[in-house]
């Protein structure tokens, strides 16, 4: 698509959407958001970029092939679930470490495996959707 | 304890991830092989735990049943997991010889390991919706494996396969939704009581039929089997072997699970239908095979006819019949995967799978001929191979119920199976090669032959062991059948387990 307006607007939109996708990812679990929706928004930002500048350029912007991103995400999600093994819990039991308190209401923030799992989901969705979208765009 | 149940699923998944990242390097295939070995070890540990404690269950994420996802293994699940791991290992070895590097670079081993994880997950889950998810994992992986390597034929087969399987999945999913509407639970153990106490028993029977159709497509029973012969003769032999061995059996397993655990309210109606479906499956499958002249197409139709025996074991619904069904399930996976392996090696030697265009294998490759005879005769039910005991148990169960017609059909189908096997034997092994060439083993590179003959010999050895020493296997199947017919243990373990 050779529209100057679209290309110029895309540069701005892509960055904004991608940051928003990260915001959605980090906001998840206790508030609406999370890895799945974040991954979708992140994928859309790259799709907009590839519409504006072509799939070859978009692939370059992603640096890693989307299939690898998806598989890495799967691995991260699974390993996050398997971390529970060291705590003697069953698979996928969330492990929480609260900083400055002992629950969501009182603590300042937390370090947990749930976020790591969500990052894995984010990467799976981002990689999966993009590998489909790029394949479609390169076909035509 | 819960990790014993998790590892047979988690190991192939992790292997898939690593194998995918290493897909362009020779290391990828060795990672896949190592993963398959580890999966087999994990499955053996699970089997040991089940033999030790009976039914074991674990609640994922520490959410108690019936709200969370439960993994549960009784004797049937455990043996299916082990046999899946064995088939997976055999295929991983076989693939070393068969799969070209271009296909490996597309992520073949990642897909293959994902398939194994999906199959294992389906055997271990105690949650109906989770079962659907595993079906989807299997469907996606198997579709990709079917079309990988390209070509018009494969794509054609793949589309037929995926279209019909999607229909089955949709019926299955609607069934789950409606069943959830009636019972308010997705946990299969919890569902047993909820279904028995449901007000609208007529609707329950309707749902039972929906599940029968959904799983029936997966298991390839009459009249829903047409996707199977349309697709199983096109992919790589390693793939068609693992499909032939495992995929339809997941459907049979799901039927066995649901129609012993949940849908037992109107056995006279549902299982009567299953009997007729089984008989027609057995008969049409074997007749279809008689009309084919392609090595793999004959074998594909025989899968269908053998599926009939397994569902018949479920349909007769006596301890002996179910025992025969379980025994048949295990025996058939080993034998059928092995026959597809043999077909692949025969193609390497003789150049084709069309029986009219090959021949002379007996003279030039006597070892392969011997290794074909074992699974082929086992499939047909020759004593003392494993197939004989499997058929014997089913036929005996039918005789005990005085079902003469069922007995007659079972024996007739056995006879017709011998016809097809002797046809392959005569055309591929005995008659001279039509092109006048000698299909010597030298036509395949030695490392290819080595990688392919090892799993064939290993599985043939297992057939012989089960055949000559059936006692422990039969006893195992007997306990599995007892657990299926009286799932009190299953239900209490799932619902009562403290995390």
Coordinates of C-alpha atoms in Angstrom, one line a residue:
Chain A
X1 CA 0.0 0.0 0.0
X2 CA 1.6 3.2 -1.2
X3 CA -0.2 5.9 0.8
X4 CA 2.0 8.5 2.4
X5 CA -0.6 9.3 5.0
X6 CA -0.9 5.6 6.0
X7 CA 2.8 5.0 6.2
X8 CA 3.4 8.1 8.2
X9 CA 0.5 7.4 10.6
X10 CA 1.6 3.7 10.9
X11 CA 5.0 4.6 12.4
X12 CA 3.3 6.4 15.2
X13 CA 0.5 3.9 15.6
X14 CA 2.7 0.8 15.6
X15 CA 4.8 2.1 18.5
X16 CA 1.8 3.2 20.4
X17 CA 0.0 -0.1 19.9
X18 CA 3.0 -2.2 20.8
X19 CA 3.5 -0.3 24.1
X20 CA -0.2 -0.7 24.8
X21 CA 0.2 -4.4 24.3
X22 CA 2.9 -4.6 26.9
X23 CA 0.8 -2.5 29.2
X24 CA -2.1 -5.0 28.8
X25 CA 0.3 -7.9 29.4
X26 CA 1.6 -6.4 32.7
X27 CA -1.8 -5.3 33.8
X28 CA -3.3 -8.8 33.6
X29 CA -4.3 -11.4 36.2
X30 CA -5.7 -9.0 38.8
X31 CA -7.2 -6.6 36.3
X32 CA -8.6 -7.2 32.8
X33 CA -5.7 -7.8 30.4
X34 CA -3.1 -10.6 30.2
X35 CA -0.9 -12.4 27.8
X36 CA -3.5 -13.5 25.3
X37 CA -5.1 -10.1 24.6
X38 CA -1.7 -8.4 24.9
X39 CA -0.3 -10.8 22.3
X40 CA -3.2 -10.1 20.0
X41 CA -2.7 -6.3 20.2
X42 CA 1.1 -6.7 19.7
X43 CA 0.5 -8.9 16.6
X44 CA -1.9 -6.3 15.2
X45 CA 0.8 -3.6 15.6
X46 CA 3.2 -5.6 13.5
X47 CA 0.5 -6.4 11.0
X48 CA -0.2 -2.7 10.6
X49 CA 3.5 -2.2 10.1
X50 CA 3.7 -4.9 7.4
X51 CA 0.6 -3.4 5.6
X52 CA 2.4 0.0 5.6
X53 CA 5.9 -1.1 4.8
X54 CA 5.6 -4.6 3.3
X55 CA 6.0 -8.0 5.0
X56 CA 9.8 -8.2 4.2
X57 CA 10.3 -5.0 6.2
X58 CA 8.1 -6.2 9.0
X59 CA 10.0 -9.4 9.3
X60 CA 13.2 -7.5 9.6
X61 CA 11.6 -5.3 12.3
X62 CA 10.7 -8.4 14.3
X63 CA 14.3 -9.7 14.0
X64 CA 13.4 -13.3 15.0
X65 CA 11.1 -15.5 12.9
X66 CA 7.6 -15.6 14.3
X67 CA 7.6 -19.4 14.5
X68 CA 10.6 -19.3 16.8
X69 CA 8.9 -16.7 19.0
X70 CA 5.8 -18.9 19.3
X71 CA 7.8 -22.0 20.2
X72 CA 9.9 -20.1 22.7
X73 CA 6.7 -18.8 24.3
X74 CA 5.4 -22.3 24.6
X75 CA 8.6 -23.3 26.3
X76 CA 8.5 -20.3 28.7
X77 CA 4.9 -21.0 29.6
X78 CA 5.6 -24.6 30.3
X79 CA 8.7 -23.9 32.3
X80 CA 6.8 -21.3 34.3
X81 CA 4.2 -24.0 35.1
X82 CA 6.9 -26.5 36.0
X83 CA 8.5 -24.1 38.5
X84 CA 5.9 -25.3 40.9
X85 CA 7.8 -28.6 41.1
X86 CA 10.4 -26.9 43.3
X87 CA 7.7 -25.8 45.7
X88 CA 6.2 -29.2 45.9
X89 CA 3.0 -28.1 44.2
X90 CA 1.3 -29.7 41.1
X91 CA 1.9 -28.3 37.6
X92 CA 0.9 -24.7 36.9
X93 CA 0.3 -23.8 40.6
X94 CA 1.1 -20.1 40.7
X95 CA 4.0 -19.2 42.9
X96 CA 3.8 -15.7 44.5
X97 CA 6.3 -13.7 46.4
X98 CA 4.8 -10.5 47.7
X99 CA 7.0 -7.5 48.3
X100 CA 6.0 -5.2 51.2
X101 CA 2.9 -7.2 52.3
X102 CA 1.3 -10.6 52.0
X103 CA -1.6 -10.2 49.5
X104 CA -2.7 -8.3 46.5
X105 CA -4.3 -5.5 48.6
X106 CA -1.4 -4.8 50.9
X107 CA 1.7 -5.6 48.9
X108 CA 3.5 -3.0 46.8
X109 CA 4.1 -5.5 44.0
X110 CA 4.8 -9.2 43.6
X111 CA 7.2 -11.5 41.9
X112 CA 5.4 -14.5 40.5
X113 CA 5.3 -17.3 38.0
X114 CA 1.9 -16.2 36.7
X115 CA 3.5 -13.3 34.9
X116 CA 6.1 -15.5 33.4
X117 CA 3.4 -17.8 32.2
X118 CA 1.6 -14.8 30.7
X119 CA 4.7 -13.7 28.9
X120 CA 4.9 -17.2 27.4
X121 CA 1.3 -16.9 26.3
X122 CA 2.0 -13.4 24.9
X123 CA 4.8 -14.8 22.8
X124 CA 2.8 -17.8 21.6
X125 CA 0.0 -15.5 20.5
X126 CA 2.3 -12.9 18.9
X127 CA 4.3 -15.5 17.1
X128 CA 1.4 -17.7 16.0
X129 CA -0.7 -14.8 14.7
X130 CA 2.2 -13.2 12.9
X131 CA 3.4 -16.4 11.2
X132 CA -0.1 -16.8 9.8
X133 CA -0.4 -13.1 8.8
X134 CA 3.0 -12.9 7.2
X135 CA 2.4 -16.1 5.2
X136 CA -0.9 -14.6 3.9
X137 CA 0.7 -11.3 2.9
X138 CA 3.6 -12.9 1.2
X139 CA 1.3 -15.1 -0.8
X140 CA -0.3 -12.3 -2.6
Chain B
X1 CA 3.0 -37.8 43.2
X2 CA 1.2 -35.4 40.8
X3 CA 4.4 -35.0 38.7
X4 CA 4.3 -38.7 37.8
X5 CA 1.2 -37.9 35.8
X6 CA 2.5 -34.7 34.3
X7 CA 5.9 -35.8 33.0
X8 CA 4.7 -38.1 30.1
X9 CA 2.9 -34.9 28.7
X10 CA 5.5 -32.3 29.7
X11 CA 8.6 -34.2 28.3
X12 CA 7.4 -34.4 24.7
X13 CA 6.2 -30.8 24.8
X14 CA 9.6 -29.6 26.0
X15 CA 11.3 -31.8 23.4
X16 CA 9.1 -30.2 20.7
X17 CA 10.3 -26.7 21.8
X18 CA 14.0 -27.7 21.8
X19 CA 13.7 -29.8 18.6
X20 CA 12.0 -26.8 16.8
X21 CA 14.8 -24.5 17.8
X22 CA 17.4 -27.0 16.5
X23 CA 15.4 -28.0 13.5
X24 CA 18.0 -26.9 10.9
X25 CA 20.8 -28.9 12.5
X26 CA 21.4 -32.6 12.7
X27 CA 21.1 -32.3 16.5
X28 CA 17.4 -31.8 16.0
X29 CA 16.7 -35.5 15.2
X30 CA 18.9 -36.7 18.1
X31 CA 17.0 -34.3 20.5
X32 CA 13.8 -35.9 19.3
X33 CA 15.1 -39.3 19.8
X34 CA 16.4 -38.5 23.3
X35 CA 13.0 -36.9 24.1
X36 CA 11.2 -40.1 23.1
X37 CA 13.5 -42.2 25.3
X38 CA 12.8 -39.8 28.2
X39 CA 9.0 -40.0 27.5
X40 CA 9.2 -43.7 27.6
X41 CA 11.0 -43.6 31.0
X42 CA 8.4 -41.2 32.3
X43 CA 5.6 -43.4 31.1
X44 CA 7.3 -46.4 32.7
X45 CA 7.4 -44.5 36.0
X46 CA 3.7 -43.7 35.7
X47 CA 3.0 -47.4 35.0
X48 CA 4.9 -48.4 38.0
X49 CA 3.0 -46.0 40.2
X50 CA -0.4 -47.2 38.8
X51 CA 0.6 -50.9 39.3
X52 CA 1.6 -49.9 42.9
X53 CA -1.4 -47.8 43.9
X54 CA -4.3 -48.6 41.5
X55 CA -5.9 -45.4 40.3
X56 CA -3.9 -42.2 40.7
X57 CA -5.1 -38.6 40.2
X58 CA -3.6 -35.1 40.4
X59 CA -5.3 -31.7 40.5
X60 CA -3.5 -29.2 38.2
X61 CA -2.8 -25.8 39.7
X62 CA -4.1 -27.1 43.1
X63 CA -7.7 -26.4 42.0
X64 CA -9.7 -29.2 43.6
X65 CA -11.9 -31.5 41.5
X66 CA -14.5 -30.9 40.0
X67 CA -13.5 -27.3 39.4
X68 CA -9.9 -27.6 38.1
X69 CA -8.4 -29.9 35.5
X70 CA -7.7 -33.3 36.8
X71 CA -5.1 -35.7 35.4
X72 CA -6.0 -39.3 36.2
X73 CA -4.5 -42.7 35.3
X74 CA -6.1 -46.0 35.8
X75 CA -4.8 -49.2 34.3
X76 CA -6.3 -48.4 30.9
X77 CA -4.8 -44.9 30.8
X78 CA -1.4 -46.1 32.0
X79 CA -1.1 -48.8 29.4
X80 CA -2.2 -46.5 26.7
X81 CA 0.4 -43.9 27.8
X82 CA 3.2 -46.6 27.8
X83 CA 2.2 -47.9 24.4
X84 CA 2.1 -44.4 23.0
X85 CA 5.6 -43.8 24.3
X86 CA 6.8 -47.1 22.7
X87 CA 5.3 -46.2 19.4
X88 CA 6.7 -42.7 19.7
X89 CA 10.2 -44.1 20.3
X90 CA 9.9 -46.6 17.4
X91 CA 8.8 -43.8 15.1
X92 CA 11.6 -41.5 16.2
X93 CA 14.1 -44.2 15.3
X94 CA 12.4 -45.0 12.0
X95 CA 12.2 -41.3 11.1
X96 CA 16.0 -41.1 11.3
X97 CA 16.1 -43.2 8.2
X98 CA 13.1 -41.9 6.3
X99 CA 12.7 -38.2 6.8
X100 CA 14.7 -36.0 4.4
X101 CA 16.6 -33.0 5.7
X102 CA 14.3 -30.4 4.0
X103 CA 11.3 -31.8 5.9
X104 CA 13.3 -31.8 9.2
X105 CA 14.1 -28.2 8.6
X106 CA 10.4 -27.4 8.5
X107 CA 10.0 -28.6 12.1
X108 CA 9.0 -32.2 11.5
X109 CA 10.2 -33.4 14.9
X110 CA 8.6 -30.6 16.8
X111 CA 5.2 -31.5 15.2
X112 CA 5.8 -35.2 15.9
X113 CA 6.5 -34.6 19.5
X114 CA 3.5 -32.3 19.9
X115 CA 1.4 -35.1 18.4
X116 CA 2.7 -37.5 21.0
X117 CA 2.1 -35.0 23.8
X118 CA -1.5 -34.5 22.5
X119 CA -2.2 -38.2 22.4
X120 CA -0.7 -38.8 25.9
X121 CA -2.7 -35.8 27.2
X122 CA -6.0 -37.3 25.8
X123 CA -5.3 -40.6 27.6
X124 CA -4.5 -38.9 31.0
X125 CA -7.1 -36.2 31.3
X126 CA -10.0 -36.5 33.6
X127 CA -11.8 -33.4 32.3
X128 CA -14.1 -33.5 29.3
X129 CA -13.2 -30.1 28.0
X130 CA -9.6 -30.7 28.5
X131 CA -10.1 -33.9 26.4
X132 CA -11.4 -31.6 23.6
X133 CA -8.3 -29.4 23.9
X134 CA -6.0 -32.5 23.5
X135 CA -8.1 -33.6 20.5
X136 CA -7.4 -30.1 19.0
X137 CA -3.6 -30.4 19.7
X138 CA -3.6 -33.7 18.0
X139 CA -5.6 -32.4 15.0
X140 CA -3.4 -29.5 14.4
X141 CA -0.2 -31.5 14.8
X142 CA -1.5 -34.4 12.6
X143 CA -2.8 -32.1 9.9
X144 CA 0.6 -30.4 9.6
X145 CA 2.3 -33.8 9.6
X146 CA 0.0 -35.0 6.9
X147 CA 0.8 -32.2 4.5
X148 CA 4.4 -31.7 5.4
X149 CA 6.7 -32.3 2.5
X150 CA 4.1 -31.0 0.0
X151 CA 2.6 -32.4 -3.1
X152 CA -0.9 -32.4 -4.5
X153 CA -1.9 -35.8 -3.1
X154 CA -0.9 -34.9 0.4
X155 CA -2.8 -31.7 0.3
X156 CA -5.9 -33.4 -1.0
X157 CA -5.7 -36.0 1.7
X158 CA -5.0 -33.4 4.3
X159 CA -8.1 -31.3 3.4
X160 CA -10.4 -34.4 3.6
X161 CA -8.8 -35.4 6.9
X162 CA -9.1 -32.0 8.5
X163 CA -12.6 -31.2 7.2
X164 CA -14.1 -34.4 8.5
X165 CA -12.3 -34.3 11.8
X166 CA -13.4 -30.7 12.3
X167 CA -17.0 -31.8 11.9
X168 CA -16.4 -34.5 14.5
X169 CA -14.8 -32.0 16.9
X170 CA -17.7 -29.7 16.5
X171 CA -20.2 -32.4 17.3
X172 CA -18.1 -33.4 20.3
X173 CA -17.9 -29.7 21.4
X174 CA -21.6 -29.2 21.2
X175 CA -22.1 -32.4 23.1
X176 CA -19.8 -31.1 25.8
X177 CA -21.7 -27.8 25.9
X178 CA -25.1 -29.5 26.3
X179 CA -23.8 -32.0 28.8
X180 CA -22.4 -29.2 30.8
X181 CA -25.8 -27.5 30.6
X182 CA -27.5 -30.6 32.1
X183 CA -24.9 -31.6 34.7
X184 CA -23.0 -28.3 35.5
X185 CA -19.7 -30.1 35.6
X186 CA -17.0 -31.0 33.2
X187 CA -15.1 -33.4 35.4
X188 CA -15.7 -36.9 34.0
X189 CA -15.8 -38.6 37.4
X190 CA -18.2 -36.0 38.8
X191 CA -20.3 -36.3 35.7
X192 CA -21.0 -39.9 36.3
X193 CA -23.3 -39.2 39.3
X194 CA -24.7 -36.0 37.8
X195 CA -25.7 -37.8 34.6
X196 CA -27.2 -40.7 36.5
X197 CA -29.3 -38.2 38.5
X198 CA -30.2 -36.0 35.6
X199 CA -34.0 -35.4 35.2
X200 CA -34.1 -35.6 31.5
X201 CA -32.8 -39.1 30.7
X202 CA -34.0 -38.9 27.2
X203 CA -31.7 -36.0 26.5
X204 CA -28.8 -37.8 28.1
X205 CA -29.3 -40.6 25.6
X206 CA -29.4 -38.1 22.8
X207 CA -26.1 -36.7 24.1
X208 CA -24.6 -40.2 24.3
X209 CA -25.3 -40.6 20.6
X210 CA -23.7 -37.2 19.9
X211 CA -20.6 -38.4 21.7
X212 CA -20.7 -41.7 19.9
X213 CA -20.8 -39.9 16.5
X214 CA -18.0 -37.4 17.6
X215 CA -15.7 -40.1 18.9
X216 CA -16.9 -42.5 16.1
X217 CA -15.4 -40.2 13.4
X218 CA -12.1 -40.1 15.3
X219 CA -12.1 -43.9 15.8
X220 CA -13.2 -44.4 12.1
X221 CA -16.2 -46.7 12.7
X222 CA -18.9 -47.4 10.2
X223 CA -20.3 -45.3 8.5
X224 CA -17.9 -42.4 9.5
X225 CA -14.6 -43.9 8.5
X226 CA -14.3 -42.6 4.9
X227 CA -11.7 -40.0 5.9
X228 CA -9.2 -42.6 6.9
X229 CA -8.5 -44.5 3.7
X230 CA -8.6 -41.2 1.9
X231 CA -5.6 -39.8 3.9
X232 CA -3.5 -42.5 5.5
X233 CA -1.7 -43.7 2.3
X234 CA -0.1 -40.3 1.4
X235 CA 2.3 -39.0 4.2
X236 CA 5.7 -40.3 5.1
X237 CA 5.6 -43.9 6.3
X238 CA 6.8 -42.9 9.8
X239 CA 3.8 -40.6 10.0
X240 CA 1.2 -43.0 8.6
X241 CA 2.5 -45.6 11.1
X242 CA 2.1 -43.4 14.1
X243 CA -1.4 -42.3 12.8
X244 CA -2.4 -45.8 12.2
X245 CA -1.2 -46.9 15.5
X246 CA -2.4 -44.1 17.7
X247 CA -4.9 -41.6 16.3
X248 CA -7.9 -43.9 15.8
X249 CA -7.2 -45.5 19.2
X250 CA -7.7 -42.2 20.9
X251 CA -11.2 -42.3 19.6
X252 CA -11.7 -45.8 20.8
X253 CA -10.2 -44.9 24.2
X254 CA -12.6 -41.9 24.5
X255 CA -15.5 -44.2 23.6
X256 CA -14.4 -46.7 26.2
X257 CA -14.0 -44.1 28.8
X258 CA -17.3 -42.2 28.2
X259 CA -19.4 -45.3 27.7
X260 CA -18.2 -47.1 30.8
X261 CA -17.9 -44.1 33.1
X262 CA -20.6 -41.6 32.1
X263 CA -23.2 -43.0 29.6
X264 CA -24.2 -46.3 31.4
X265 CA -27.8 -45.3 32.1
X266 CA -29.3 -47.0 29.1
X267 CA -26.8 -49.7 28.1
X268 CA -29.5 -51.8 26.3
X269 CA -30.0 -49.0 23.8
X270 CA -26.6 -47.3 23.4
X271 CA -24.4 -50.5 23.5
X272 CA -26.9 -52.4 21.2
X273 CA -26.2 -49.7 18.6
X274 CA -22.5 -50.0 19.2
X275 CA -22.7 -53.8 18.5
X276 CA -24.2 -53.3 15.1
X277 CA -21.9 -50.4 14.4
X278 CA -18.9 -52.6 15.3
X279 CA -20.0 -55.5 13.2
X280 CA -20.6 -53.3 10.2
X281 CA -17.2 -51.6 10.8
X282 CA -15.4 -55.0 10.9
X283 CA -17.1 -56.2 7.8
X284 CA -17.0 -53.1 5.6
X285 CA -13.4 -52.5 6.5
X286 CA -12.2 -56.0 5.6
X287 CA -14.3 -56.0 2.3
X288 CA -12.8 -52.6 1.4
X289 CA -9.3 -54.0 2.0
X290 CA -10.0 -56.9 -0.4
X291 CA -10.7 -54.4 -3.2
X292 CA -7.3 -52.5 -2.8
X293 CA -4.0 -53.3 -4.4
X294 CA -1.9 -50.6 -2.7
X295 CA 0.1 -51.8 0.3
X296 CA -0.9 -48.9 2.6
X297 CA -4.5 -48.7 1.4
X298 CA -5.0 -52.4 2.3
X299 CA -3.5 -51.7 5.7
X300 CA -5.7 -48.6 6.1
X301 CA -8.9 -50.5 5.5
X302 CA -7.7 -53.1 7.9
X303 CA -7.4 -50.5 10.6
X304 CA -11.1 -49.9 10.2
X305 CA -12.0 -53.5 10.4
X306 CA -9.9 -54.0 13.5
X307 CA -11.4 -51.0 15.2
X308 CA -14.7 -52.9 15.0
X309 CA -13.3 -55.6 17.3
X310 CA -12.3 -53.1 19.9
X311 CA -15.6 -51.3 19.9
X312 CA -17.3 -54.7 20.0
X313 CA -15.4 -55.4 23.2
X314 CA -16.9 -52.3 24.6
X315 CA -20.4 -52.9 23.1
X316 CA -20.8 -56.4 24.6
X317 CA -20.1 -54.8 28.0
X318 CA -19.1 -57.9 30.0
X319 CA -15.8 -58.1 31.9
X320 CA -14.4 -60.6 29.5
X321 CA -15.4 -58.5 26.4
X322 CA -13.9 -55.3 27.8
X323 CA -10.8 -57.2 28.8
X324 CA -10.6 -58.4 25.2
X325 CA -11.1 -54.8 24.0
X326 CA -8.3 -53.5 26.1
X327 CA -6.0 -56.3 25.0
X328 CA -7.0 -55.7 21.4
X329 CA -6.2 -52.0 21.7
X330 CA -2.7 -52.6 22.9
X331 CA -2.0 -55.5 20.5
X332 CA -3.3 -53.6 17.5
X333 CA -1.2 -50.4 18.1
X334 CA 2.0 -52.5 18.1
X335 CA 1.0 -54.6 15.1
X336 CA -0.4 -51.9 12.9
X337 CA 2.4 -49.4 13.4
X338 CA 4.8 -52.3 12.5
X339 CA 3.0 -53.2 9.3
X340 CA 3.2 -49.6 8.1
X341 CA 6.9 -49.6 9.0
X342 CA 7.3 -52.7 6.9
X343 CA 5.5 -51.1 4.0
X344 CA 7.9 -48.2 4.1
X345 CA 11.0 -50.4 4.0
X346 CA 9.4 -52.5 1.3
X347 CA 9.0 -49.3 -0.8
X348 CA 12.7 -48.5 -0.2
X349 CA 13.7 -51.9 -1.5
X350 CA 11.2 -52.5 -4.3
X351 CA 10.5 -48.9 -5.3
X352 CA 6.7 -48.7 -4.9
X353 CA 3.7 -49.4 -2.7
X354 CA 1.4 -50.6 -5.5
X355 CA 1.4 -54.3 -5.2
X356 CA 1.1 -54.7 -9.0
X357 CA 4.4 -52.9 -9.5
X358 CA 6.6 -54.7 -6.9
X359 CA 7.5 -58.2 -6.1
X360 CA 10.4 -60.6 -5.4
X361 CA 11.0 -59.4 -1.8
X362 CA 11.0 -62.9 -0.4
X363 CA 14.0 -63.9 -2.4
X364 CA 16.0 -60.8 -2.0
X365 CA 15.1 -59.6 1.5
X366 CA 14.2 -62.7 3.6
X367 CA 14.7 -60.8 6.8
X368 CA 12.0 -58.3 5.9
X369 CA 9.7 -61.1 4.7
X370 CA 10.1 -62.8 8.1
X371 CA 9.4 -59.5 9.9
X372 CA 6.3 -59.0 7.8
X373 CA 4.9 -62.4 8.5
X374 CA 4.9 -61.8 12.3
X375 CA 2.7 -58.7 12.4
X376 CA 0.6 -59.8 9.4
X377 CA -0.2 -63.2 11.0
X378 CA -0.7 -61.5 14.3
X379 CA -3.2 -59.1 12.8
X380 CA -5.1 -62.0 11.2
X381 CA -5.2 -63.9 14.5
X382 CA -2.8 -66.8 14.0
X383 CA -1.9 -68.6 17.2
X384 CA 0.3 -68.1 19.1
X385 CA 0.8 -64.4 18.2
X386 CA -0.8 -61.6 20.1
X387 CA -3.7 -61.2 17.7
X388 CA -4.9 -64.7 18.4
X389 CA -5.4 -64.0 22.1
X390 CA -7.1 -60.7 21.4
X391 CA -9.6 -62.3 19.0
X392 CA -10.0 -65.3 21.2
X393 CA -11.1 -63.1 24.2
X394 CA -13.6 -61.2 22.1
X395 CA -15.0 -64.3 20.4
X396 CA -15.3 -66.1 23.7
X397 CA -17.1 -63.1 25.2
X398 CA -19.6 -63.2 22.4
X399 CA -20.0 -67.0 22.8
X400 CA -20.7 -66.6 26.5
X401 CA -23.5 -64.2 25.6
X402 CA -24.9 -66.8 23.1
X403 CA -24.5 -64.2 20.3
X404 CA -24.0 -66.5 17.5
X405 CA -24.2 -64.0 14.7
X406 CA -21.6 -61.7 16.4
X407 CA -19.3 -64.7 16.8
X408 CA -19.8 -65.7 13.1
X409 CA -19.0 -62.2 11.9
X410 CA -15.9 -62.0 14.1
X411 CA -14.6 -65.3 12.7
X412 CA -15.5 -64.5 9.2
X413 CA -13.7 -61.1 9.3
X414 CA -10.7 -62.9 10.7
X415 CA -10.7 -65.2 7.7
X416 CA -11.0 -62.3 5.3
X417 CA -8.1 -60.6 7.0
X418 CA -6.0 -63.6 6.2
X419 CA -7.0 -63.2 2.6
X420 CA -5.7 -59.7 2.5
X421 CA -2.5 -60.5 4.3
X422 CA -1.8 -63.4 1.9
X423 CA -2.5 -61.1 -1.0
X424 CA 0.2 -58.8 0.2
X425 CA 2.4 -61.7 0.8
X426 CA 1.8 -63.2 -2.6
X427 CA 2.1 -60.0 -4.5
X428 CA 4.9 -58.2 -2.7
X429 CA 7.0 -61.1 -1.5
X430 CA 6.5 -64.2 -3.6
X431 CA 5.8 -63.1 -7.2
X432 CA 8.8 -61.9 -9.2
X433 CA 9.3 -58.2 -9.6
X434 CA 7.4 -57.1 -12.7
X435 CA 10.2 -54.9 -13.9
X436 CA 12.5 -57.9 -13.7
X437 CA 14.8 -56.2 -11.2
X438 CA 16.0 -57.8 -8.0
X439 CA 14.7 -55.6 -5.1
X440 CA 17.9 -56.0 -3.1
X441 CA 18.5 -54.2 0.2
X442 CA 21.4 -52.5 -1.5
X443 CA 18.9 -50.2 -3.2
X444 CA 18.6 -48.3 0.1
X445 CA 21.6 -46.8 1.9
X446 CA 22.7 -49.0 4.8
X447 CA 22.0 -46.3 7.5
X448 CA 18.5 -46.0 6.2
X449 CA 17.9 -49.7 6.3
X450 CA 19.4 -49.9 9.8
X451 CA 17.2 -47.1 11.2
X452 CA 14.1 -48.7 9.7
X453 CA 14.7 -52.3 10.6
X454 CA 15.4 -51.7 14.3
X455 CA 11.9 -50.5 15.2
X456 CA 10.3 -53.2 12.9
X457 CA 12.3 -55.9 14.7
X458 CA 11.6 -54.4 18.1
X459 CA 7.8 -54.2 17.6
X460 CA 7.8 -57.7 16.1
X461 CA 9.6 -59.0 19.2
X462 CA 6.9 -57.4 21.4
X463 CA 4.2 -59.1 19.4
X464 CA 6.0 -62.5 19.9
X465 CA 6.5 -61.8 23.6
X466 CA 2.8 -61.0 24.1
X467 CA 1.9 -64.0 22.0
X468 CA 4.0 -66.6 23.8
X469 CA 3.7 -65.1 27.3
X470 CA 0.2 -63.6 27.4
X471 CA -0.5 -64.3 31.1
X472 CA 0.6 -61.0 32.7
X473 CA -0.9 -59.0 29.8
X474 CA -4.2 -60.8 30.1
X475 CA -4.2 -60.3 33.8
X476 CA -3.5 -56.6 33.3
X477 CA -6.3 -56.3 30.8
X478 CA -8.6 -58.1 33.3
X479 CA -7.9 -55.5 36.0
X480 CA -8.3 -52.7 33.5
X481 CA -11.7 -54.1 32.5
X482 CA -12.7 -54.5 36.1
X483 CA -11.8 -50.9 36.8
X484 CA -13.8 -49.8 33.7
X485 CA -16.9 -51.7 34.7
X486 CA -16.8 -50.6 38.3
X487 CA -15.3 -47.1 38.3
X488 CA -15.9 -46.4 42.0
X489 CA -12.2 -46.3 42.6
X490 CA -11.7 -43.9 39.7
X491 CA -14.5 -41.6 41.0
X492 CA -13.3 -41.5 44.6
X493 CA -9.7 -41.0 43.7
X494 CA -10.5 -38.1 41.4
X495 CA -13.0 -36.4 43.7
X496 CA -11.5 -37.3 47.1
X497 CA -7.8 -36.6 46.5
X498 CA -6.2 -34.1 48.7
X499 CA -3.6 -31.9 46.9

